[in-house]
mmCIF file of C-alpha atoms in Angstrom:
data_model
loop_
_atom_site.group_PDB
_atom_site.id
_atom_site.type_symbol
_atom_site.label_atom_id
_atom_site.label_comp_id
_atom_site.label_asym_id
_atom_site.label_seq_id
_atom_site.Cartn_x
_atom_site.Cartn_y
_atom_site.Cartn_z
ATOM 1 C CA MET Z 26 4.338 158.264 73.918
ATOM 2 C CA ASP Z 27 6.395 161.318 74.777
ATOM 3 C CA PRO Z 28 6.191 162.960 78.237
ATOM 4 C CA LEU Z 29 4.188 165.933 76.947
ATOM 5 C CA THR Z 30 1.446 163.674 75.601
ATOM 6 C CA HIS Z 31 1.340 161.613 78.804
ATOM 7 C CA THR Z 32 1.021 164.759 80.922
ATOM 8 C CA ALA Z 33 -1.676 166.229 78.701
ATOM 9 C CA ILE Z 34 -3.683 162.985 78.716
ATOM 10 C CA GLY Z 35 -3.437 162.725 82.506
ATOM 11 C CA PHE Z 36 -4.551 166.327 82.917
ATOM 12 C CA THR Z 37 -7.455 165.951 80.488
ATOM 13 C CA VAL Z 38 -8.755 162.713 82.000
ATOM 14 C CA GLY Z 39 -8.337 164.080 85.514
ATOM 15 C CA ARG Z 40 -10.181 167.272 84.621
ATOM 16 C CA ALA Z 41 -13.000 165.300 82.979
ATOM 17 C CA LEU Z 42 -13.453 163.175 86.104
ATOM 18 C CA GLY Z 43 -13.536 166.217 88.369
ATOM 19 C CA ALA Z 44 -10.125 165.668 89.974
ATOM 20 C CA PRO Z 45 -9.986 169.218 91.437
ATOM 21 C CA ARG Z 46 -12.726 168.102 93.836
ATOM 22 C CA TRP Z 47 -10.867 164.959 94.880
ATOM 23 C CA THR Z 48 -7.882 166.530 96.569
ATOM 24 C CA LYS Z 49 -5.941 169.709 97.069
ATOM 25 C CA ASN Z 50 -2.911 170.119 94.823
ATOM 26 C CA TRP Z 51 -4.370 167.629 92.379
ATOM 27 C CA ALA Z 52 -2.356 169.197 89.555
ATOM 28 C CA TRP Z 53 0.929 168.325 91.326
ATOM 29 C CA VAL Z 54 -0.221 164.742 91.789
ATOM 30 C CA MET Z 55 -1.312 164.557 88.157
ATOM 31 C CA LEU Z 56 1.919 166.062 86.869
ATOM 32 C CA PHE Z 57 4.129 163.415 88.468
ATOM 33 C CA ALA Z 58 1.758 160.438 88.230
ATOM 34 C CA ALA Z 59 1.316 160.933 84.474
ATOM 35 C CA SER Z 60 5.035 160.282 83.966
ATOM 36 C CA ALA Z 61 5.700 157.980 86.941
ATOM 37 C CA PRO Z 62 5.855 154.722 84.894
ATOM 38 C CA ASP Z 63 8.755 156.168 82.882
ATOM 39 C CA GLY Z 64 10.801 156.302 86.069
ATOM 40 C CA ASP Z 65 12.264 153.003 84.878
ATOM 41 C CA GLY Z 66 14.352 155.126 82.518
ATOM 42 C CA VAL Z 67 16.957 155.374 85.287
ATOM 43 C CA ALA Z 68 18.118 151.955 84.060
ATOM 44 C CA ARG Z 69 19.759 153.844 81.177
ATOM 45 C CA VAL Z 70 22.664 154.839 83.436
ATOM 46 C CA LEU Z 71 23.459 151.135 83.924
ATOM 47 C CA GLY Z 72 23.881 150.547 80.193
ATOM 48 C CA ALA Z 73 21.884 149.771 77.061
ATOM 49 C CA GLU Z 74 21.274 146.128 77.993
ATOM 50 C CA MET Z 75 19.771 147.068 81.360
ATOM 51 C CA MET Z 76 17.650 149.685 79.662
ATOM 52 C CA LEU Z 77 16.252 147.097 77.245
ATOM 53 C CA ASP Z 78 15.537 144.682 80.103
ATOM 54 C CA TRP Z 79 13.875 147.135 82.476
ATOM 55 C CA HIS Z 80 12.281 149.864 80.385
ATOM 56 C CA ARG Z 81 8.534 149.311 80.175
ATOM 57 C CA HIS Z 82 8.860 146.561 82.751
ATOM 58 C CA PHE Z 83 6.844 146.391 85.998
ATOM 59 C CA THR Z 84 6.333 150.169 86.157
ATOM 60 C CA HIS Z 85 4.120 149.848 83.066
ATOM 61 C CA ALA Z 86 2.132 146.839 84.322
ATOM 62 C CA LEU Z 87 -1.441 147.320 85.512
ATOM 63 C CA ALA Z 88 -0.866 145.122 88.577
ATOM 64 C CA PHE Z 89 1.768 147.571 89.813
ATOM 65 C CA ALA Z 90 -0.266 150.724 89.097
ATOM 66 C CA PRO Z 91 -1.311 151.112 92.780
ATOM 67 C CA LEU Z 92 2.372 151.010 93.804
ATOM 68 C CA MET Z 93 3.269 153.705 91.260
ATOM 69 C CA ALA Z 94 0.314 155.820 92.414
ATOM 70 C CA LEU Z 95 1.326 155.452 96.059
ATOM 71 C CA ALA Z 96 4.917 156.448 95.306
ATOM 72 C CA THR Z 97 3.644 159.570 93.547
ATOM 73 C CA VAL Z 98 1.368 160.635 96.404
ATOM 74 C CA VAL Z 99 4.095 160.021 98.992
ATOM 75 C CA GLY Z 100 6.493 162.114 96.919
ATOM 76 C CA VAL Z 101 4.067 165.012 96.568
ATOM 77 C CA LYS Z 102 3.129 164.979 100.253
ATOM 78 C CA TYR Z 103 6.473 164.373 101.941
ATOM 79 C CA VAL Z 104 9.074 165.503 99.394
ATOM 80 C CA LEU Z 105 7.282 168.482 97.869
ATOM 81 C CA ARG Z 106 5.406 169.051 101.138
ATOM 82 C CA ARG Z 107 2.069 169.687 99.421
ATOM 83 C CA GLN Z 108 -1.151 169.040 101.278
ATOM 84 C CA VAL Z 109 -3.297 166.265 99.792
ATOM 85 C CA GLU Z 110 -6.289 164.144 100.750
ATOM 86 C CA TRP Z 111 -4.941 160.599 100.656
ATOM 87 C CA TRP Z 112 -7.796 158.734 98.977
ATOM 88 C CA GLY Z 113 -8.547 161.531 96.538
ATOM 89 C CA ALA Z 114 -4.874 161.898 95.636
ATOM 90 C CA MET Z 115 -4.555 158.130 95.170
ATOM 91 C CA GLY Z 116 -7.546 158.228 92.832
ATOM 92 C CA VAL Z 117 -6.001 160.995 90.725
ATOM 93 C CA ALA Z 118 -2.647 159.196 90.633
ATOM 94 C CA MET Z 119 -4.222 155.861 89.657
ATOM 95 C CA VAL Z 120 -6.118 157.462 86.783
ATOM 96 C CA CYS Z 121 -2.940 159.043 85.436
ATOM 97 C CA VAL Z 122 -0.765 155.941 85.837
ATOM 98 C CA VAL Z 123 -3.305 153.667 84.127
ATOM 99 C CA ALA Z 124 -3.789 156.232 81.336
ATOM 100 C CA HIS Z 125 -0.011 156.204 80.805
ATOM 101 C CA ASP Z 126 0.116 152.392 80.640
ATOM 102 C CA LEU Z 127 -2.771 152.152 78.176
ATOM 103 C CA THR Z 128 -1.397 154.924 75.966
ATOM 104 C CA ASP Z 129 1.989 153.202 75.660
ATOM 105 C CA LEU Z 130 0.133 150.024 74.720
ATOM 106 C CA LEU Z 131 -0.934 151.801 71.508
ATOM 107 C CA THR Z 132 2.652 152.254 70.271
ATOM 108 C CA TYR Z 133 4.558 149.715 68.193
ATOM 109 C CA ARG Z 134 6.878 148.893 71.116
ATOM 110 C CA GLY Z 135 3.983 148.114 73.413
ATOM 111 C CA THR Z 136 4.384 147.177 77.081
ATOM 112 C CA ARG Z 137 4.523 144.132 79.333
ATOM 113 C CA ILE Z 138 1.222 145.256 80.754
ATOM 114 C CA LEU Z 139 0.295 141.884 82.300
ATOM 115 C CA LEU Z 140 3.362 141.434 84.486
ATOM 116 C CA PRO Z 141 3.866 139.463 86.713
ATOM 117 C CA PHE Z 142 1.402 137.051 85.094
ATOM 118 C CA SER Z 143 2.925 137.293 81.621
ATOM 119 C CA ASP Z 144 6.311 138.591 80.423
ATOM 120 C CA GLU Z 145 5.034 139.047 76.878
ATOM 121 C CA TYR Z 146 4.977 142.429 75.147
ATOM 122 C CA TYR Z 147 1.549 143.531 73.958
ATOM 123 C CA ALA Z 148 1.243 146.267 71.339
ATOM 124 C CA VAL Z 149 -1.623 147.666 69.267
ATOM 125 C CA GLY Z 150 0.947 149.379 67.063
ATOM 126 C CA SER Z 151 -1.292 152.098 65.654
ATOM 127 C CA GLU Z 152 0.372 155.127 67.292
ATOM 128 C CA SER Z 153 3.801 156.708 66.915
ATOM 129 C CA PHE Z 154 5.583 158.314 69.846
ATOM 130 C CA PHE Z 155 4.672 161.755 68.474
ATOM 131 C CA ASP Z 156 1.216 162.474 67.085
ATOM 132 C CA PRO Z 157 0.462 166.061 65.944
ATOM 133 C CA VAL Z 158 -3.302 165.434 65.916
ATOM 134 C CA MET Z 159 -3.128 164.344 69.558
ATOM 135 C CA TYR Z 160 -1.139 167.499 70.323
ATOM 136 C CA LEU Z 161 -3.874 169.608 68.747
ATOM 137 C CA LEU Z 162 -6.774 167.920 70.531
ATOM 138 C CA LEU Z 163 -5.077 167.822 73.931
ATOM 139 C CA GLY Z 164 -3.928 171.407 73.460
ATOM 140 C CA LEU Z 165 -7.556 172.431 72.994
ATOM 141 C CA ALA Z 166 -8.411 170.581 76.215
ATOM 142 C CA PHE Z 167 -5.962 172.929 77.949
ATOM 143 C CA GLY Z 168 -6.738 176.063 75.974
ATOM 144 C CA ILE Z 169 -10.529 176.160 75.987
ATOM 145 C CA PRO Z 170 -10.946 176.192 79.809
ATOM 146 C CA PHE Z 171 -8.071 178.675 80.124
ATOM 147 C CA LEU Z 172 -9.663 181.138 77.695
ATOM 148 C CA SER Z 173 -13.098 180.556 79.201
ATOM 149 C CA ASN Z 174 -11.824 181.405 82.682
ATOM 150 C CA LEU Z 175 -10.075 184.512 81.382
ATOM 151 C CA VAL Z 176 -13.376 185.738 79.970
ATOM 152 C CA SER Z 177 -15.224 184.770 83.146
ATOM 153 C CA GLY Z 178 -12.704 186.690 85.230
ATOM 154 C CA GLU Z 179 -13.171 189.807 83.125
ATOM 155 C CA ILE Z 180 -16.949 189.822 83.483
ATOM 156 C CA GLY Z 181 -16.977 188.600 87.087
ATOM 157 C CA ALA Z 182 -18.723 185.322 86.296
ATOM 158 C CA ARG Z 183 -18.062 182.009 87.987
ATOM 159 C CA LYS Z 184 -15.104 180.083 86.595
ATOM 160 C CA ALA Z 185 -15.906 176.971 84.593
ATOM 161 C CA SER Z 186 -14.703 173.561 85.777
ATOM 162 C CA GLY Z 187 -13.494 172.588 82.315
ATOM 163 C CA GLN Z 188 -15.120 169.156 82.548
ATOM 164 C CA ALA Z 189 -17.290 169.498 79.458
ATOM 165 C CA PRO Z 190 -14.441 170.495 77.078
ATOM 166 C CA ALA Z 191 -12.283 167.737 78.589
ATOM 167 C CA TRP Z 192 -14.947 165.103 77.864
ATOM 168 C CA VAL Z 193 -15.372 166.406 74.321
ATOM 169 C CA MET Z 194 -11.647 166.131 73.699
ATOM 170 C CA ILE Z 195 -11.511 162.631 75.195
ATOM 171 C CA VAL Z 196 -14.225 161.520 72.781
ATOM 172 C CA LEU Z 197 -12.376 163.136 69.855
ATOM 173 C CA VAL Z 198 -9.059 161.570 70.910
ATOM 174 C CA CYS Z 199 -10.688 158.121 71.147
ATOM 175 C CA GLY Z 200 -12.217 158.703 67.719
ATOM 176 C CA TRP Z 201 -8.834 159.627 66.279
ATOM 177 C CA LEU Z 202 -7.214 156.548 67.815
ATOM 178 C CA GLY Z 203 -9.938 154.478 66.173
ATOM 179 C CA VAL Z 204 -9.161 156.100 62.814
ATOM 180 C CA ARG Z 205 -5.458 155.298 63.226
ATOM 181 C CA TYR Z 206 -6.271 151.665 64.002
ATOM 182 C CA VAL Z 207 -8.455 151.393 60.886
ATOM 183 C CA LEU Z 208 -5.707 152.959 58.763
ATOM 184 C CA LYS Z 209 -3.235 150.396 60.098
ATOM 185 C CA GLN Z 210 -5.551 147.511 59.230
ATOM 186 C CA GLU Z 211 -6.049 148.913 55.733
ATOM 187 C CA ALA Z 212 -2.273 149.199 55.280
ATOM 188 C CA LEU Z 213 -1.826 145.579 56.400
ATOM 189 C CA GLY Z 214 -4.526 144.480 53.980
ATOM 190 C CA GLU Z 215 -2.832 146.328 51.137
ATOM 191 C CA LEU Z 216 0.520 144.711 51.861
ATOM 192 C CA GLY Z 217 -1.012 141.257 52.140
ATOM 193 C CA SER Z 218 -2.639 141.552 48.707
ATOM 194 C CA ARG Z 219 0.567 142.334 46.829
ATOM 195 C CA VAL Z 220 3.081 140.073 45.078
ATOM 196 C CA TYR Z 221 6.765 141.053 45.101
ATOM 197 C CA GLN Z 222 9.021 139.889 42.245
ATOM 198 C CA GLY Z 223 6.651 137.062 41.504
ATOM 199 C CA GLU Z 224 6.611 135.783 45.084
ATOM 200 C CA THR Z 225 4.133 136.147 47.875
ATOM 201 C CA GLN Z 226 5.690 137.770 50.926
ATOM 202 C CA ARG Z 227 5.923 135.550 53.995
ATOM 203 C CA ARG Z 228 6.155 138.275 56.602
ATOM 204 C CA PHE Z 229 5.082 141.902 56.645
ATOM 205 C CA GLU Z 230 4.305 144.575 59.183
ATOM 206 C CA VAL Z 231 3.468 148.257 59.244
ATOM 207 C CA TYR Z 232 4.747 150.808 61.730
ATOM 208 C CA PRO Z 233 3.142 154.148 62.520
ATOM 209 C CA SER Z 234 4.736 157.345 61.284
ATOM 210 C CA TRP Z 235 4.474 160.725 62.996
ATOM 211 C CA ARG Z 236 2.572 161.844 59.886
ATOM 212 C CA PRO Z 237 -1.121 161.209 60.674
ATOM 213 C CA HIS Z 238 -1.969 159.471 57.377
ATOM 214 C CA GLU Z 239 1.190 157.406 56.899
ATOM 215 C CA PHE Z 240 2.526 154.032 58.007
ATOM 216 C CA LEU Z 241 5.951 152.569 57.277
ATOM 217 C CA ALA Z 242 5.998 149.120 55.671
ATOM 218 C CA LEU Z 243 8.442 146.251 56.281
ATOM 219 C CA VAL Z 244 8.218 143.201 54.020
ATOM 220 C CA GLY Z 245 10.218 139.950 54.183
ATOM 221 C CA ARG Z 246 10.170 136.777 52.127
#
């Protein structure tokens, strides 16, 4: 997924779980933790081969999520010099790092999420790197609490925590991801039922498009 989606997912999940009560400056922790696994992109400066070897490597593995969370909290506290509560900040960072890893698992490239126990790539393959429906739903998760607090400020009422809208959007996002998975399975079924030039295809796969209702097909004989 792209950095914007990762950040929005981290913010939404953190808000739903009540992260503002876990630590001060939770938003700073969330902002960096949501993109921390993509820090392996620095391998790009060492060449394309290194990038292929190290991108989505240990930084995207669940076993290393605590290390990525710790690096984020240390950076926020000692580099940015922001006050945090250690355990609360670690909790926020862990949520965001794991959310990043699981979201990338949905793309066709997948991740080596079980390192160091397995070097195999795992991929659900139902999501593209850019999903406009996800943008809409996650944008509402940002926008609804913002507008609600503006109204509350005008009338002098207590500001809302934003947890309820965040949970609603999480449910809708999970529902949409389920729809995309079903659409992929239907596309695979359609390809498998066809005959090409009188021959049954030996290999076929579908890849998600950025268009919500489309998948790209690849067929070999």
